[in-house]
Amino acid sequence: MTVSDDLEPAAAERPRWRRVGRSLLIVTVIVVTLAILAALGTDFWLRSQLGGQVQQLPSAMPVGDRPDDGPQDSLNIMLMGSDKRADGSIAGQRSDTMMIVNIPADRRSIGFVSIPRDSWVQVPGHGPAKINAAYSWGGPALAVETVEKLTQVRIDHVAVIDWEGFKRMIDLLGGVPVTIPFTVTDPYSDRTWKAGKYEMDGETALAYVRQRAGLPRGDLDRIERQQAVLRSLARTTMTRSTFTNPKLLYDVLDAVTANLAVDEGWTAADMRNLGWSLRSVRSNDMAFTIVPLKGLGMEQGQSVVYLDRPEGEDLWQAVRDDRLADWIEETGTGLDDVVD
């Protein structure tokens, strides 16, 4: 069905969450990749070959006063998404996605907090601005410093993702099954998504989660789409012949590691150890939420998102206490699991 025009302005004015969904998908890919690398413990050549193509980001962490460390063995990872430049670099780009990933010391769950790219915050040394400008002005270090000042959460590592790895991985796996619950038309692309069950390739899946207008509930419907594709990708990766087909395994890992950059303090050995420690985590152990929002507005002629600082403080305290996933469940603030 085509949504009436009177719903379009409201939907168009809402924050653009489409890239948030892509980041969630990539996080799952990273976690699965780390677990697979750990399982290959005796195959040194394969590990060194794939680990060697992960780009190292020099000076990616801020210096000076920083929040205290979290509980021992816990990890807070800042994930950012940014398309590579023509020369293959990511320097100078604005981050399309920003997310804090909390991995508690007991390794029984993973919590994810998405921060909208248009969030209006204080950027150290620059004053009020959209949060994604920090990455453009000062690279990962300024982006981390901005988030640490905002949240008082100590960030342990940084990962920057290019989106081509996601699309290629879906294609390598032969597509992902997705159920479209109702027929809807995208007025921008003039594409109609008919209700039913589909096997989507990488390009189709990206188009599905990127739709910005024409959805009856706007961003809520888009977020549900993203979550459905996320969990489908996780299930597909873990249940198909990925682990038993050496060539497919290598190609999947190659697709991810060739599009991943991390801080220079995060070694390949550290990532493998983390992957092994997460080997028991499944998709239902992952909890996703978005930082509490106060509303939308205009600043300096641009549309921005205002954060709800009092409610946000409760969330960030849960991260500092190493219990984000539990907090999301207790407060019922998690994103919907599936679309059906």
Coordinates of C-alpha atoms in Angstrom, one line a residue:
M1 CA 0.0 0.0 0.0
T2 CA 1.0 3.6 -0.5
V3 CA 1.1 5.7 2.6
S4 CA -0.9 9.0 2.5
D5 CA 1.0 12.2 1.9
D6 CA 0.0 13.6 5.3
L7 CA 2.3 11.2 7.0
E8 CA 5.4 12.0 4.9
P9 CA 6.5 15.4 6.5
A10 CA 6.6 13.9 10.0
A11 CA 8.5 10.9 8.9
A12 CA 11.0 13.0 6.9
E13 CA 11.7 15.2 9.9
R14 CA 12.5 12.4 12.2
P15 CA 16.2 11.4 12.9
R16 CA 17.7 9.3 10.1
W17 CA 18.1 5.9 11.8
R18 CA 18.8 3.8 8.6
R19 CA 22.6 3.8 9.3
V20 CA 22.0 2.7 12.9
G21 CA 20.5 -0.6 11.5
R22 CA 23.6 -1.1 9.3
S23 CA 25.8 -0.6 12.3
L24 CA 23.9 -3.2 14.3
L25 CA 24.4 -5.7 11.5
I26 CA 28.1 -5.0 11.4
V27 CA 28.5 -5.4 15.1
T28 CA 27.0 -8.9 14.9
V29 CA 29.4 -9.7 12.0
I30 CA 32.4 -8.6 14.1
V31 CA 31.4 -10.7 17.1
V32 CA 30.9 -13.8 15.0
T33 CA 34.2 -13.1 13.2
L34 CA 36.1 -12.9 16.5
A35 CA 34.6 -16.2 17.6
I36 CA 35.5 -17.9 14.3
L37 CA 39.0 -16.6 14.5
A38 CA 39.3 -17.9 18.0
A39 CA 38.1 -21.3 16.9
L40 CA 40.9 -21.4 14.3
G41 CA 43.5 -21.3 17.1
T42 CA 46.0 -23.7 15.5
D43 CA 45.9 -22.2 12.0
F44 CA 48.5 -19.5 12.3
W45 CA 48.7 -18.6 8.7
L46 CA 45.0 -18.0 8.3
R47 CA 44.9 -15.9 11.5
S48 CA 47.9 -13.8 10.6
Q49 CA 46.7 -13.3 7.0
L50 CA 43.2 -12.0 8.0
G51 CA 44.4 -10.2 11.1
G52 CA 47.1 -8.5 9.1
Q53 CA 44.6 -6.7 6.9
V54 CA 42.8 -5.0 9.8
Q55 CA 43.8 -1.4 9.6
Q56 CA 45.4 0.1 12.7
L57 CA 44.3 3.6 13.6
P58 CA 47.2 5.6 15.2
S59 CA 46.5 7.9 18.1
A60 CA 42.8 6.8 18.1
M61 CA 42.4 7.3 21.8
P62 CA 42.3 10.7 23.6
V63 CA 44.9 11.8 26.1
G64 CA 44.5 13.8 29.3
D65 CA 41.7 13.5 31.8
R66 CA 39.5 10.6 31.1
P67 CA 36.7 8.7 33.1
D68 CA 37.8 5.9 35.4
D69 CA 38.2 2.4 34.2
G70 CA 35.1 0.2 34.4
P71 CA 35.0 -3.1 36.4
Q72 CA 37.9 -5.4 35.8
D73 CA 37.7 -7.4 32.5
S74 CA 34.7 -5.4 31.2
L75 CA 35.0 -3.7 27.9
N76 CA 33.3 -0.7 26.3
I77 CA 33.9 -0.5 22.6
M78 CA 33.0 2.6 20.5
L79 CA 31.8 1.5 17.0
M80 CA 31.7 4.0 14.2
G81 CA 30.7 3.6 10.6
S82 CA 32.3 5.7 7.8
D83 CA 32.6 5.0 4.1
K84 CA 36.2 4.9 2.8
R85 CA 37.6 7.6 0.5
A86 CA 38.7 6.7 -3.0
D87 CA 42.3 6.2 -1.8
G88 CA 41.0 3.6 0.8
S89 CA 41.5 5.9 3.8
I90 CA 38.8 6.9 6.3
A91 CA 40.5 10.1 7.5
G92 CA 38.4 13.3 7.4
Q93 CA 35.1 11.5 7.1
R94 CA 32.0 12.1 9.3
S95 CA 30.9 9.1 11.2
D96 CA 27.5 7.9 9.8
T97 CA 27.0 5.7 12.9
M98 CA 28.1 5.9 16.5
M99 CA 27.4 3.1 19.0
I100 CA 28.7 2.1 22.4
V101 CA 29.1 -1.7 22.9
N102 CA 29.2 -2.9 26.5
I103 CA 30.7 -6.3 27.0
P104 CA 30.4 -7.2 30.7
A105 CA 33.1 -9.1 32.6
D106 CA 31.0 -12.3 32.8
R107 CA 30.7 -12.4 29.0
R108 CA 27.1 -13.6 29.2
S109 CA 25.5 -10.8 27.3
I110 CA 26.3 -7.8 25.1
G111 CA 24.6 -4.4 25.3
F112 CA 24.4 -1.8 22.5
V113 CA 23.6 1.9 22.7
S114 CA 23.1 3.8 19.5
I115 CA 23.8 7.6 19.6
P116 CA 22.1 9.5 16.7
R117 CA 24.6 11.2 14.4
D118 CA 22.6 14.4 14.7
S119 CA 22.8 14.6 18.5
W120 CA 23.5 18.1 19.6
V121 CA 26.4 18.0 22.1
Q122 CA 29.5 19.8 23.3
V123 CA 32.5 18.9 21.2
P124 CA 35.7 19.6 23.2
G125 CA 37.5 22.5 21.7
H126 CA 34.7 23.3 19.3
G127 CA 31.6 24.0 21.3
P128 CA 28.1 22.8 20.5
A129 CA 27.7 20.8 17.4
K130 CA 26.4 17.5 15.9
I131 CA 28.2 14.6 17.5
N132 CA 29.3 13.2 14.2
A133 CA 31.3 16.4 13.5
A134 CA 33.8 15.3 16.1
Y135 CA 35.1 12.5 13.9
S136 CA 35.6 14.8 11.0
W137 CA 37.4 17.5 13.0
G138 CA 39.6 15.3 15.1
G139 CA 39.3 11.7 14.0
P140 CA 38.5 8.8 16.4
A141 CA 40.3 10.5 19.3
L142 CA 38.1 13.5 19.4
A143 CA 35.0 11.4 18.8
V144 CA 36.0 9.2 21.8
E145 CA 36.7 12.3 23.9
T146 CA 33.3 13.8 23.0
V147 CA 31.5 10.6 24.0
E148 CA 33.5 10.2 27.2
K149 CA 32.7 13.8 28.2
L150 CA 29.0 13.2 27.4
T151 CA 28.6 9.9 29.2
Q152 CA 31.5 9.7 31.7
V153 CA 32.0 6.1 30.4
R154 CA 35.6 5.0 29.8
I155 CA 36.0 3.8 26.2
D156 CA 38.5 0.9 25.9
H157 CA 38.7 0.4 22.2
V158 CA 37.5 1.9 18.9
A159 CA 36.4 0.1 15.7
V160 CA 35.6 1.9 12.4
I161 CA 33.6 0.0 9.8
D162 CA 33.2 0.4 6.0
W163 CA 29.8 -0.9 4.8
E164 CA 31.0 -2.9 1.8
G165 CA 31.9 -5.8 4.1
F166 CA 28.3 -6.2 5.2
K167 CA 26.9 -6.4 1.6
R168 CA 29.6 -8.8 0.5
M169 CA 29.1 -11.1 3.5
I170 CA 25.3 -11.5 2.8
D171 CA 26.1 -12.4 -0.8
L172 CA 28.7 -14.9 0.3
L173 CA 26.2 -16.5 2.6
G174 CA 23.7 -16.9 -0.2
G175 CA 21.4 -14.2 1.1
V176 CA 19.4 -13.8 4.3
P177 CA 15.7 -14.8 4.8
V178 CA 13.5 -11.8 5.6
T179 CA 9.8 -11.7 6.2
I180 CA 8.1 -8.5 5.0
P181 CA 4.9 -8.2 7.2
F182 CA 3.0 -5.7 5.0
T183 CA 3.1 -4.2 1.5
V184 CA 4.5 -0.7 1.4
T185 CA 5.9 1.6 -1.3
D186 CA 9.1 3.7 -1.0
P187 CA 8.1 7.1 -2.7
Y188 CA 11.8 8.0 -3.1
S189 CA 12.8 5.0 -5.2
D190 CA 9.2 4.1 -6.4
R191 CA 9.9 0.6 -5.2
T192 CA 7.1 -1.5 -3.7
W193 CA 7.9 -4.1 -1.1
K194 CA 5.2 -6.7 -1.1
A195 CA 4.3 -8.7 2.0
G196 CA 5.8 -12.2 2.1
K197 CA 9.0 -14.2 2.8
Y198 CA 12.1 -13.4 0.8
E199 CA 15.8 -14.4 0.4
M200 CA 17.5 -11.1 0.1
D201 CA 21.0 -10.5 -1.4
G202 CA 23.3 -7.8 0.0
E203 CA 22.1 -5.0 -2.2
T204 CA 18.4 -5.8 -1.6
A205 CA 18.9 -6.0 2.2
L206 CA 20.7 -2.7 2.2
A207 CA 17.9 -1.1 0.2
Y208 CA 15.3 -2.6 2.6
V209 CA 16.9 -1.2 5.8
R210 CA 17.7 2.1 4.2
Q211 CA 14.1 3.1 3.3
R212 CA 13.5 6.6 4.7
A213 CA 9.9 7.4 3.8
G214 CA 6.5 5.8 3.1
L215 CA 6.5 3.7 6.2
P216 CA 3.2 3.9 8.3
R217 CA 5.1 4.4 11.5
G218 CA 8.1 6.1 10.1
D219 CA 11.3 5.4 12.1
L220 CA 9.7 2.7 14.2
D221 CA 8.9 0.6 11.2
R222 CA 12.4 1.2 9.8
I223 CA 14.1 0.2 13.1
E224 CA 12.0 -3.0 13.2
R225 CA 13.2 -3.8 9.6
Q226 CA 16.8 -3.3 10.7
Q227 CA 16.4 -5.6 13.7
A228 CA 14.8 -8.3 11.6
V229 CA 17.7 -8.3 9.1
L230 CA 20.2 -8.2 11.9
R231 CA 18.9 -11.3 13.6
S232 CA 18.5 -13.1 10.3
L233 CA 22.1 -12.4 9.5
A234 CA 23.3 -13.7 12.9
R235 CA 21.2 -16.9 12.5
T236 CA 22.4 -17.4 8.9
T237 CA 26.1 -16.9 9.9
M238 CA 25.9 -19.4 12.8
T239 CA 23.7 -22.1 11.2
R240 CA 24.8 -22.5 7.7
S241 CA 27.9 -24.3 6.4
T242 CA 30.2 -21.3 7.2
F243 CA 32.3 -23.3 9.7
T244 CA 32.7 -26.4 7.6
N245 CA 33.5 -24.8 4.2
P246 CA 37.1 -23.6 4.3
K247 CA 36.8 -21.3 1.3
L248 CA 33.5 -19.8 2.4
L249 CA 34.9 -19.3 5.9
Y250 CA 37.9 -17.5 4.6
D251 CA 35.9 -15.3 2.2
V252 CA 33.4 -14.3 4.9
L253 CA 36.3 -13.4 7.3
D254 CA 38.1 -11.6 4.5
A255 CA 35.0 -9.5 3.7
V256 CA 34.8 -8.2 7.3
T257 CA 38.5 -7.8 8.2
A258 CA 39.2 -6.0 4.9
N259 CA 36.7 -3.3 6.0
L260 CA 37.6 -3.0 9.6
A261 CA 40.0 -0.5 11.4
V262 CA 40.7 -0.5 15.1
D263 CA 42.8 1.5 17.6
E264 CA 46.5 0.5 17.5
G265 CA 46.3 -0.8 21.1
W266 CA 43.7 -3.5 20.2
T267 CA 45.9 -6.3 18.9
A268 CA 44.8 -9.3 16.8
A269 CA 45.6 -11.5 19.8
D270 CA 43.3 -9.4 22.0
M271 CA 40.5 -9.7 19.5
R272 CA 40.9 -13.4 19.2
N273 CA 40.8 -13.8 22.9
L274 CA 37.7 -11.6 23.1
G275 CA 36.0 -13.7 20.4
W276 CA 36.7 -16.9 22.3
S277 CA 35.3 -15.4 25.5
L278 CA 32.1 -14.6 23.6
R279 CA 31.7 -18.0 22.1
S280 CA 28.6 -18.8 24.2
V281 CA 26.8 -15.5 23.4
R282 CA 23.9 -15.9 21.0
S283 CA 21.6 -13.4 19.3
N284 CA 19.1 -13.5 22.2
D285 CA 21.8 -12.5 24.6
M286 CA 22.3 -9.2 22.8
A287 CA 20.2 -6.2 23.9
F288 CA 19.8 -3.1 21.8
T289 CA 18.6 0.4 22.7
I290 CA 18.9 4.0 21.7
V291 CA 20.1 6.8 24.0
P292 CA 17.0 8.6 25.5
L293 CA 15.8 11.4 23.3
K294 CA 14.2 14.7 24.3
G295 CA 13.1 15.8 20.8
L296 CA 14.1 17.5 17.6
G297 CA 15.0 21.1 16.9
M298 CA 17.0 23.5 14.8
E299 CA 20.5 24.8 15.5
Q300 CA 22.5 27.0 13.2
G301 CA 20.1 26.3 10.4
Q302 CA 20.4 22.5 10.7
S303 CA 18.1 19.8 12.1
V304 CA 19.4 18.3 15.3
V305 CA 18.4 15.8 18.0
Y306 CA 18.3 16.8 21.6
L307 CA 19.2 14.1 24.2
D308 CA 17.3 13.6 27.4
R309 CA 20.1 14.0 29.9
P310 CA 18.4 12.9 33.1
E311 CA 17.1 9.7 31.6
G312 CA 20.4 9.2 29.8
E313 CA 22.3 9.4 33.0
D314 CA 20.5 6.3 34.3
L315 CA 21.5 4.4 31.1
W316 CA 25.1 5.6 31.3
Q317 CA 25.3 4.6 35.0
A318 CA 24.3 1.1 33.9
V319 CA 27.1 1.0 31.4
R320 CA 29.6 2.2 34.1
D321 CA 28.2 -0.5 36.4
D322 CA 28.8 -3.2 33.7
R323 CA 25.1 -4.1 33.5
L324 CA 23.7 -2.5 30.4
A325 CA 22.0 -5.5 28.9
D326 CA 20.3 -6.1 32.3
W327 CA 19.2 -2.5 32.5
I328 CA 17.7 -2.6 29.0
E329 CA 15.7 -5.7 29.9
E330 CA 14.6 -4.2 33.3
T331 CA 13.4 -0.9 31.9
G332 CA 11.8 -2.3 28.7
T333 CA 13.7 0.1 26.6
G334 CA 15.1 -2.4 24.2
L335 CA 14.4 -2.5 20.4
D336 CA 11.9 -5.0 19.2
D337 CA 13.4 -8.4 18.5
V338 CA 11.6 -9.3 15.3
V339 CA 9.1 -8.2 12.7
D340 CA 6.3 -10.8 12.2

